[in-house]
Short mmCIF file of N, CA and C in Angstrom, two decimals:
data_model
loop_
_atom_site.label_atom_id
_atom_site.label_comp_id
_atom_site.label_asym_id
_atom_site.label_seq_id
_atom_site.Cartn_x
_atom_site.Cartn_y
_atom_site.Cartn_z
N MET A 179 55.20 44.16 -36.54
CA MET A 179 56.60 44.00 -37.95
C MET A 179 56.32 43.59 -38.77
N GLY A 180 57.17 42.56 -39.31
CA GLY A 180 56.45 42.12 -40.75
C GLY A 180 57.60 43.38 -41.95
N ALA A 181 56.84 42.65 -42.99
CA ALA A 181 57.44 43.59 -43.71
C ALA A 181 57.30 44.59 -43.79
N ASP A 182 56.85 45.93 -42.83
CA ASP A 182 56.10 46.67 -43.46
C ASP A 182 56.44 47.76 -42.28
N SER A 183 57.29 46.50 -41.40
CA SER A 183 57.91 47.85 -40.29
C SER A 183 58.77 48.01 -40.55
N PRO A 184 58.99 49.88 -39.44
CA PRO A 184 59.90 51.12 -39.18
C PRO A 184 61.05 50.78 -39.34
N HIS A 185 60.87 48.95 -37.95
CA HIS A 185 61.91 48.59 -36.93
C HIS A 185 62.47 47.59 -37.32
N PRO A 186 63.63 47.13 -37.02
CA PRO A 186 64.06 46.50 -37.21
C PRO A 186 63.80 45.25 -36.65
N VAL A 187 64.20 43.19 -36.67
CA VAL A 187 63.77 42.97 -36.28
C VAL A 187 64.80 42.55 -35.49
N ARG A 188 64.64 42.45 -33.79
CA ARG A 188 65.48 42.49 -33.23
C ARG A 188 65.67 41.04 -32.42
N ILE A 189 66.68 40.04 -32.62
CA ILE A 189 66.84 38.42 -32.74
C ILE A 189 67.77 38.50 -31.43
N LEU A 190 68.09 38.30 -30.10
CA LEU A 190 68.78 37.56 -28.87
C LEU A 190 69.00 35.99 -28.71
N VAL A 191 69.98 35.54 -29.78
CA VAL A 191 70.73 34.49 -29.74
C VAL A 191 71.51 34.08 -28.87
N VAL A 192 70.66 32.65 -27.74
CA VAL A 192 71.44 32.47 -26.13
C VAL A 192 71.91 30.75 -26.72
N ASP A 193 73.37 31.20 -27.25
CA ASP A 193 73.91 29.86 -27.26
C ASP A 193 75.91 30.40 -26.31
N ASP A 194 76.23 28.46 -26.22
CA ASP A 194 76.95 28.99 -25.39
C ASP A 194 78.88 28.50 -26.61
N ASP A 195 78.09 27.58 -28.15
CA ASP A 195 79.37 27.42 -28.78
C ASP A 195 79.04 28.74 -29.62
N PRO A 196 80.80 29.53 -29.50
CA PRO A 196 80.94 30.33 -29.84
C PRO A 196 80.78 29.96 -31.72
N GLY A 197 81.55 28.61 -32.62
CA GLY A 197 81.20 28.39 -33.73
C GLY A 197 79.21 28.32 -34.26
N ASP A 198 78.68 29.00 -33.83
CA ASP A 198 77.61 28.03 -34.02
C ASP A 198 76.55 30.14 -33.60
N VAL A 199 77.44 30.34 -32.91
CA VAL A 199 77.19 32.33 -32.91
C VAL A 199 76.89 32.99 -33.93
N LEU A 200 78.55 31.69 -34.44
CA LEU A 200 79.22 33.05 -36.10
C LEU A 200 78.56 32.47 -37.60
N MET A 201 77.87 31.05 -37.07
CA MET A 201 77.30 31.38 -38.01
C MET A 201 76.18 31.36 -37.70
N ILE A 202 75.42 31.33 -37.09
CA ILE A 202 74.22 31.83 -37.16
C ILE A 202 73.70 33.55 -36.92
N GLU A 203 74.86 34.62 -37.27
CA GLU A 203 75.44 35.86 -37.30
C GLU A 203 75.72 35.54 -39.15
N GLU A 204 76.13 34.85 -39.48
CA GLU A 204 76.52 34.86 -40.66
C GLU A 204 75.62 35.04 -41.59
N ALA A 205 74.24 33.54 -41.02
CA ALA A 205 73.55 33.15 -41.58
C ALA A 205 71.92 34.49 -41.87
N LEU A 206 72.27 35.47 -40.75
CA LEU A 206 71.11 36.19 -40.48
C LEU A 206 71.73 37.69 -41.57
N ALA A 207 73.42 38.08 -41.16
CA ALA A 207 73.69 39.03 -41.99
C ALA A 207 73.31 38.66 -43.67
N ASP A 208 73.08 37.54 -44.61
CA ASP A 208 73.39 36.77 -45.43
C ASP A 208 72.07 37.67 -46.21
N SER A 209 71.57 37.96 -45.04
CA SER A 209 69.24 38.16 -45.70
C SER A 209 68.96 39.39 -45.28
N ASP A 210 68.14 39.88 -46.77
CA ASP A 210 68.42 41.69 -46.32
C ASP A 210 66.80 41.87 -45.24
N VAL A 211 66.21 41.21 -44.70
CA VAL A 211 65.64 42.02 -44.01
C VAL A 211 66.61 42.74 -42.49
N GLU A 212 66.23 43.56 -41.95
CA GLU A 212 67.02 44.20 -41.39
C GLU A 212 66.67 44.07 -39.88
N LYS A 213 67.99 44.12 -39.61
CA LYS A 213 67.82 43.22 -38.12
C LYS A 213 68.86 44.29 -37.38
N VAL A 214 68.50 43.40 -36.13
CA VAL A 214 69.51 43.95 -34.85
C VAL A 214 69.67 42.61 -34.11
N ILE A 215 71.35 41.86 -33.91
CA ILE A 215 71.38 41.09 -32.89
C ILE A 215 72.14 41.06 -31.89
N ASP A 216 71.58 40.82 -30.74
CA ASP A 216 72.12 40.22 -29.87
C ASP A 216 72.65 39.47 -29.16
N VAL A 217 73.86 38.45 -28.91
CA VAL A 217 73.23 37.25 -28.02
C VAL A 217 74.16 36.93 -26.71
N VAL A 218 74.18 36.16 -26.49
CA VAL A 218 74.09 36.20 -24.63
C VAL A 218 74.83 34.58 -24.76
N SER A 219 75.16 33.96 -23.59
CA SER A 219 75.84 32.59 -23.48
C SER A 219 75.55 31.86 -23.02
N ASP A 220 74.59 31.83 -22.10
CA ASP A 220 74.24 31.23 -21.28
C ASP A 220 73.02 31.86 -20.51
N GLY A 221 72.59 30.71 -20.30
CA GLY A 221 70.25 31.23 -19.59
C GLY A 221 70.98 32.05 -18.50
N GLU A 222 71.37 32.04 -17.79
CA GLU A 222 71.34 33.00 -16.93
C GLU A 222 71.77 34.54 -17.64
N GLU A 223 72.49 34.95 -18.27
CA GLU A 223 72.96 36.64 -19.26
C GLU A 223 71.44 36.76 -19.52
N ALA A 224 70.99 35.53 -20.03
CA ALA A 224 69.60 36.12 -20.84
C ALA A 224 68.58 36.09 -20.08
N MET A 225 68.31 36.17 -19.05
CA MET A 225 68.20 36.06 -18.23
C MET A 225 67.78 37.55 -17.80
N GLU A 226 68.77 37.84 -17.98
CA GLU A 226 69.84 38.77 -17.28
C GLU A 226 69.37 40.23 -17.99
N PHE A 227 69.21 39.75 -20.48
CA PHE A 227 69.10 40.85 -20.53
C PHE A 227 68.00 40.61 -20.59
N LEU A 228 67.20 39.93 -20.74
CA LEU A 228 65.44 39.55 -20.81
C LEU A 228 65.46 41.12 -20.01
N ARG A 229 65.66 41.10 -18.85
CA ARG A 229 65.45 41.19 -17.61
C ARG A 229 66.00 43.50 -17.82
N ALA A 230 67.02 43.67 -18.26
CA ALA A 230 67.62 44.30 -18.36
C ALA A 230 68.47 45.21 -17.12
N GLU A 231 68.69 43.62 -16.80
CA GLU A 231 68.96 44.13 -15.32
C GLU A 231 70.28 43.66 -14.86
N GLY A 232 72.05 44.23 -14.54
CA GLY A 232 73.57 43.78 -14.06
C GLY A 232 73.51 44.40 -15.33
N ARG A 233 74.39 43.84 -15.73
CA ARG A 233 75.32 44.13 -17.40
C ARG A 233 75.10 44.99 -17.89
N HIS A 234 73.40 44.60 -18.09
CA HIS A 234 72.28 44.66 -19.76
C HIS A 234 71.20 45.03 -19.54
N GLN A 235 71.48 46.46 -18.80
CA GLN A 235 71.13 46.93 -18.32
C GLN A 235 70.78 48.47 -19.31
N GLU A 236 70.92 47.93 -20.75
CA GLU A 236 69.98 49.35 -21.74
C GLU A 236 69.99 47.96 -22.33
N ALA A 237 69.88 46.56 -22.03
CA ALA A 237 69.65 45.99 -23.12
C ALA A 237 67.60 46.27 -24.08
N ARG A 238 67.63 45.89 -24.68
CA ARG A 238 66.35 45.91 -25.63
C ARG A 238 65.40 45.06 -26.47
N ARG A 239 64.07 45.00 -24.97
CA ARG A 239 63.41 43.87 -25.78
C ARG A 239 63.45 43.10 -27.36
N PRO A 240 64.18 42.18 -27.17
CA PRO A 240 63.96 41.22 -28.70
C PRO A 240 62.41 40.84 -28.80
N ASP A 241 62.72 41.38 -30.32
CA ASP A 241 61.41 39.76 -30.78
C ASP A 241 61.19 39.39 -31.08
N VAL A 242 62.68 38.23 -31.28
CA VAL A 242 62.23 36.56 -31.07
C VAL A 242 63.40 36.29 -30.15
N ILE A 243 63.08 34.85 -29.91
CA ILE A 243 64.83 35.05 -29.53
C ILE A 243 64.91 34.12 -30.28
N LEU A 244 66.51 32.80 -30.26
CA LEU A 244 66.83 31.94 -31.15
C LEU A 244 67.80 31.66 -29.69
N LEU A 245 67.41 29.86 -29.31
CA LEU A 245 67.76 29.07 -28.17
C LEU A 245 67.95 27.99 -27.49
N ASP A 246 69.44 27.65 -27.50
CA ASP A 246 69.63 26.23 -27.58
C ASP A 246 69.90 26.15 -25.91
N LEU A 247 69.73 24.39 -26.18
CA LEU A 247 68.70 23.91 -25.35
C LEU A 247 70.01 23.40 -24.62
N ASN A 248 71.17 23.26 -24.62
CA ASN A 248 72.78 22.99 -23.13
C ASN A 248 73.18 24.17 -23.48
N MET A 249 73.40 24.38 -22.24
CA MET A 249 73.91 25.47 -21.92
C MET A 249 75.31 25.66 -20.30
N PRO A 250 75.77 26.49 -19.88
CA PRO A 250 75.56 26.33 -18.62
C PRO A 250 75.18 27.21 -17.83
N ARG A 251 74.80 26.75 -16.19
CA ARG A 251 75.08 27.85 -15.27
C ARG A 251 73.82 27.53 -15.52
N MET A 252 72.43 27.61 -16.50
CA MET A 252 71.18 27.45 -16.65
C MET A 252 71.20 27.51 -18.44
N ASP A 253 70.21 26.44 -18.59
CA ASP A 253 70.07 26.14 -18.97
C ASP A 253 68.54 26.17 -20.41
N GLY A 254 68.78 26.20 -21.81
CA GLY A 254 67.42 26.11 -22.18
C GLY A 254 66.04 26.23 -21.78
N ARG A 255 66.43 25.17 -21.58
CA ARG A 255 65.36 24.49 -21.09
C ARG A 255 64.51 25.08 -19.61
N GLN A 256 65.21 25.50 -19.19
CA GLN A 256 65.17 26.45 -18.39
C GLN A 256 64.76 28.14 -18.46
N VAL A 257 65.82 28.50 -19.23
CA VAL A 257 65.14 30.44 -19.42
C VAL A 257 64.06 29.44 -20.32
N LEU A 258 63.36 29.03 -20.99
CA LEU A 258 62.02 28.49 -21.69
C LEU A 258 61.10 28.34 -20.52
N GLY A 259 61.44 28.32 -19.14
CA GLY A 259 60.47 28.06 -18.40
C GLY A 259 60.17 29.53 -17.84
N ALA A 260 60.99 29.60 -17.48
CA ALA A 260 60.97 31.51 -17.06
C ALA A 260 60.72 32.82 -17.98
N VAL A 261 61.26 32.16 -19.05
CA VAL A 261 60.64 33.30 -19.78
C VAL A 261 58.44 33.47 -20.22
N LYS A 262 59.06 32.21 -20.20
CA LYS A 262 56.93 32.09 -20.28
C LYS A 262 56.08 32.05 -19.30
N GLN A 263 56.94 32.16 -17.79
CA GLN A 263 55.56 32.44 -17.07
C GLN A 263 56.10 33.98 -16.64
N ASP A 264 56.72 34.19 -17.48
CA ASP A 264 57.41 35.96 -16.80
C ASP A 264 55.92 36.79 -18.05
N GLU A 265 55.03 36.79 -16.86
CA GLU A 265 53.76 38.11 -17.48
C GLU A 265 54.47 39.36 -18.99
N ASP A 266 55.85 39.93 -18.10
CA ASP A 266 56.54 40.24 -18.95
C ASP A 266 57.12 39.64 -20.61
N LEU A 267 57.43 39.59 -20.64
CA LEU A 267 58.12 38.22 -21.96
C LEU A 267 57.90 37.10 -22.51
N ARG A 268 56.22 36.57 -21.96
CA ARG A 268 55.54 35.83 -22.11
C ARG A 268 56.28 35.47 -23.81
N THR A 269 55.12 36.92 -24.09
CA THR A 269 54.82 36.51 -26.15
C THR A 269 55.96 36.96 -26.36
N ILE A 270 57.43 36.54 -25.83
CA ILE A 270 58.17 37.04 -27.52
C ILE A 270 58.18 35.14 -27.58
N PRO A 271 58.03 34.98 -28.95
CA PRO A 271 58.56 34.48 -30.30
C PRO A 271 60.00 33.12 -28.75
N ILE A 272 59.95 32.20 -29.27
CA ILE A 272 61.17 31.58 -28.89
C ILE A 272 61.01 30.65 -29.92
N VAL A 273 62.37 30.96 -30.18
CA VAL A 273 62.72 29.30 -31.47
C VAL A 273 63.36 28.63 -31.11
N VAL A 274 63.42 27.59 -30.54
CA VAL A 274 65.37 26.41 -29.98
C VAL A 274 64.74 25.54 -30.29
N LEU A 275 66.29 26.54 -31.02
CA LEU A 275 67.66 26.38 -32.44
C LEU A 275 68.56 25.43 -31.59
N THR A 276 68.67 24.27 -31.46
CA THR A 276 69.52 22.79 -31.20
C THR A 276 69.96 21.72 -31.72
N THR A 277 71.13 21.66 -31.28
CA THR A 277 71.56 19.58 -31.58
C THR A 277 71.51 18.69 -31.81
N SER A 278 69.93 19.01 -30.67
CA SER A 278 68.93 17.66 -30.48
C SER A 278 68.34 17.87 -31.16
N ASN A 279 67.87 16.37 -30.84
CA ASN A 279 66.94 15.57 -31.89
C ASN A 279 66.16 14.83 -31.32
N ALA A 280 66.38 14.94 -29.44
CA ALA A 280 65.46 13.85 -28.60
C ALA A 280 63.71 13.40 -28.70
N ASP A 281 63.18 13.06 -27.96
CA ASP A 281 61.56 13.19 -27.84
C ASP A 281 61.22 14.87 -27.51
N THR A 282 62.42 12.85 -25.81
CA THR A 282 62.06 14.55 -25.03
C THR A 282 62.60 15.20 -24.65
N ASP A 283 62.97 15.85 -25.49
CA ASP A 283 63.99 17.45 -25.82
C ASP A 283 62.14 18.21 -26.64
N ILE A 284 62.36 17.36 -27.59
CA ILE A 284 61.35 18.14 -28.99
C ILE A 284 59.77 18.47 -27.84
N VAL A 285 59.20 17.25 -27.12
CA VAL A 285 58.09 17.63 -26.25
C VAL A 285 58.45 17.86 -25.57
N GLY A 286 59.10 18.34 -24.37
CA GLY A 286 59.63 18.98 -23.27
C GLY A 286 59.22 20.55 -23.35
N SER A 287 60.07 20.65 -24.56
CA SER A 287 60.21 22.21 -25.55
C SER A 287 58.72 22.90 -26.27
N TYR A 288 57.36 21.87 -26.16
CA TYR A 288 56.25 22.50 -26.93
C TYR A 288 55.86 22.59 -25.14
N THR A 289 56.31 21.68 -24.26
CA THR A 289 54.97 21.94 -22.97
C THR A 289 55.52 22.41 -22.23
N LEU A 290 56.86 23.39 -22.42
CA LEU A 290 57.33 25.12 -22.37
C LEU A 290 56.73 25.68 -23.01
N GLN A 291 56.13 25.84 -23.35
CA GLN A 291 55.42 26.58 -24.82
C GLN A 291 56.63 27.32 -25.31
N ALA A 292 57.35 26.64 -26.37
CA ALA A 292 57.70 26.73 -27.15
C ALA A 292 57.82 27.29 -28.46
N ASN A 293 57.53 28.52 -29.18
CA ASN A 293 56.54 28.69 -30.51
C ASN A 293 58.13 27.46 -31.48
N ALA A 294 58.53 27.10 -32.13
CA ALA A 294 58.86 26.22 -32.75
C ALA A 294 60.58 25.76 -31.60
N TYR A 295 60.52 24.26 -32.57
CA TYR A 295 61.71 23.47 -32.28
C TYR A 295 62.26 23.23 -33.85
N VAL A 296 63.71 23.82 -33.04
CA VAL A 296 63.61 23.74 -34.50
C VAL A 296 66.05 23.08 -34.48
N THR A 297 66.14 21.62 -34.76
CA THR A 297 67.46 20.62 -34.95
C THR A 297 68.58 22.16 -35.71
N LYS A 298 69.61 22.34 -35.13
CA LYS A 298 70.34 22.48 -36.08
C LYS A 298 72.06 21.79 -36.78
N PRO A 299 71.23 21.48 -38.23
CA PRO A 299 71.73 20.68 -39.16
C PRO A 299 73.72 20.70 -38.78
N ILE A 300 74.21 19.80 -39.67
CA ILE A 300 75.67 19.85 -39.31
C ILE A 300 76.20 20.59 -40.29
N ASP A 301 76.04 20.42 -41.70
CA ASP A 301 76.10 20.64 -43.11
C ASP A 301 76.20 22.05 -42.97
N LEU A 302 77.33 22.67 -43.37
CA LEU A 302 77.18 24.45 -43.07
C LEU A 302 76.21 24.72 -44.56
N ASP A 303 75.74 24.81 -45.31
CA ASP A 303 74.25 24.73 -46.44
C ASP A 303 73.45 23.92 -44.86
N ASP A 304 72.52 23.78 -44.76
CA ASP A 304 72.29 23.27 -44.91
C ASP A 304 71.75 24.85 -43.45
N PHE A 305 72.35 24.48 -42.62
CA PHE A 305 72.29 25.38 -41.47
C PHE A 305 72.51 27.40 -41.54
N ASN A 306 73.28 26.85 -42.97
CA ASN A 306 73.23 28.68 -43.00
C ASN A 306 70.58 28.76 -43.64
N ASP A 307 70.87 27.56 -44.14
CA ASP A 307 69.28 27.52 -45.20
C ASP A 307 68.64 27.83 -44.28
N VAL A 308 68.87 26.70 -43.29
CA VAL A 308 66.99 26.97 -41.82
C VAL A 308 67.66 28.57 -41.18
N VAL A 309 68.40 29.10 -40.52
CA VAL A 309 68.26 30.01 -40.33
C VAL A 309 67.75 30.77 -40.99
N ARG A 310 68.89 30.90 -42.00
CA ARG A 310 67.61 32.45 -42.92
C ARG A 310 66.17 31.74 -43.22
N ARG A 311 65.95 30.72 -43.76
CA ARG A 311 64.38 30.53 -43.39
C ARG A 311 63.63 30.87 -41.56
N ILE A 312 65.07 30.69 -40.74
CA ILE A 312 63.56 31.32 -39.44
C ILE A 312 64.19 33.04 -39.64
N ASP A 313 65.04 33.65 -40.00
CA ASP A 313 64.47 34.80 -40.15
C ASP A 313 63.68 35.71 -40.96
N GLU A 314 64.11 34.95 -42.16
CA GLU A 314 62.62 35.38 -42.91
C GLU A 314 61.28 35.48 -42.80
N PHE A 315 60.56 34.08 -41.98
CA PHE A 315 59.70 34.27 -41.15
C PHE A 315 60.21 34.78 -40.15
N PHE A 316 60.07 35.65 -39.13
CA PHE A 316 60.42 35.64 -38.50
C PHE A 316 59.58 37.41 -39.12
N GLY A 317 60.85 36.96 -39.34
CA GLY A 317 60.97 38.96 -40.30
C GLY A 317 59.89 39.30 -41.10
N ARG A 318 59.62 38.56 -41.98
CA ARG A 318 58.15 38.72 -43.50
C ARG A 318 57.16 39.07 -43.37
N VAL A 319 56.95 36.92 -42.15
CA VAL A 319 56.12 36.86 -42.65
C VAL A 319 55.12 37.31 -41.27
N VAL A 320 55.60 36.59 -40.12
CA VAL A 320 54.87 36.54 -39.11
C VAL A 320 54.70 38.51 -38.78
N VAL A 321 53.72 38.45 -37.91
CA VAL A 321 52.99 39.61 -36.81
C VAL A 321 53.95 39.45 -35.64
N LEU A 322 54.69 40.25 -35.45
CA LEU A 322 54.78 39.84 -33.95
C LEU A 322 54.26 41.13 -33.34
N PRO A 323 54.76 41.23 -31.81
CA PRO A 323 53.79 41.57 -30.38
C PRO A 323 54.53 43.06 -30.58
N LYS A 324 53.97 43.71 -30.76
CA LYS A 324 54.36 45.13 -31.00
C LYS A 324 55.87 45.16 -28.85
N ARG A 325 56.55 45.54 -28.87
CA ARG A 325 57.32 46.69 -27.93
C ARG A 325 56.65 47.00 -26.73
N GLY A 326 56.72 46.51 -26.07
CA GLY A 326 56.63 47.31 -24.59
C GLY A 326 56.95 48.96 -24.35
#
């Protein structure tokens, strides 16, 4: 992937807070990295999307997942564990993007093989900056695995 990629970077945002989703989408739109953004609002829907099941049968595999931890039905920790244990999905990089800065959440996320852990800033400008940096890193710097 990266800068020379002919394909847009596909980002799956998994977050149940519509305000945070809007801010993430707006921050991602500000960068010139070509991308496609999909959004799901809880862990169960995320797994459905990733497995192209149910209402997401047409879903395309994301290149990177931005994952909130605290969600209803199936939380981010459960999603992280399920994705990293799945032979077909485990190579998708996952950035935990959450309000929690608790050591247990940080260590727990890395133990479950998160690729990065980022605390959502409260300040809007800082929030935009953090999301743009994630976008730039995964859109331009990192070599991502080829889609299956």
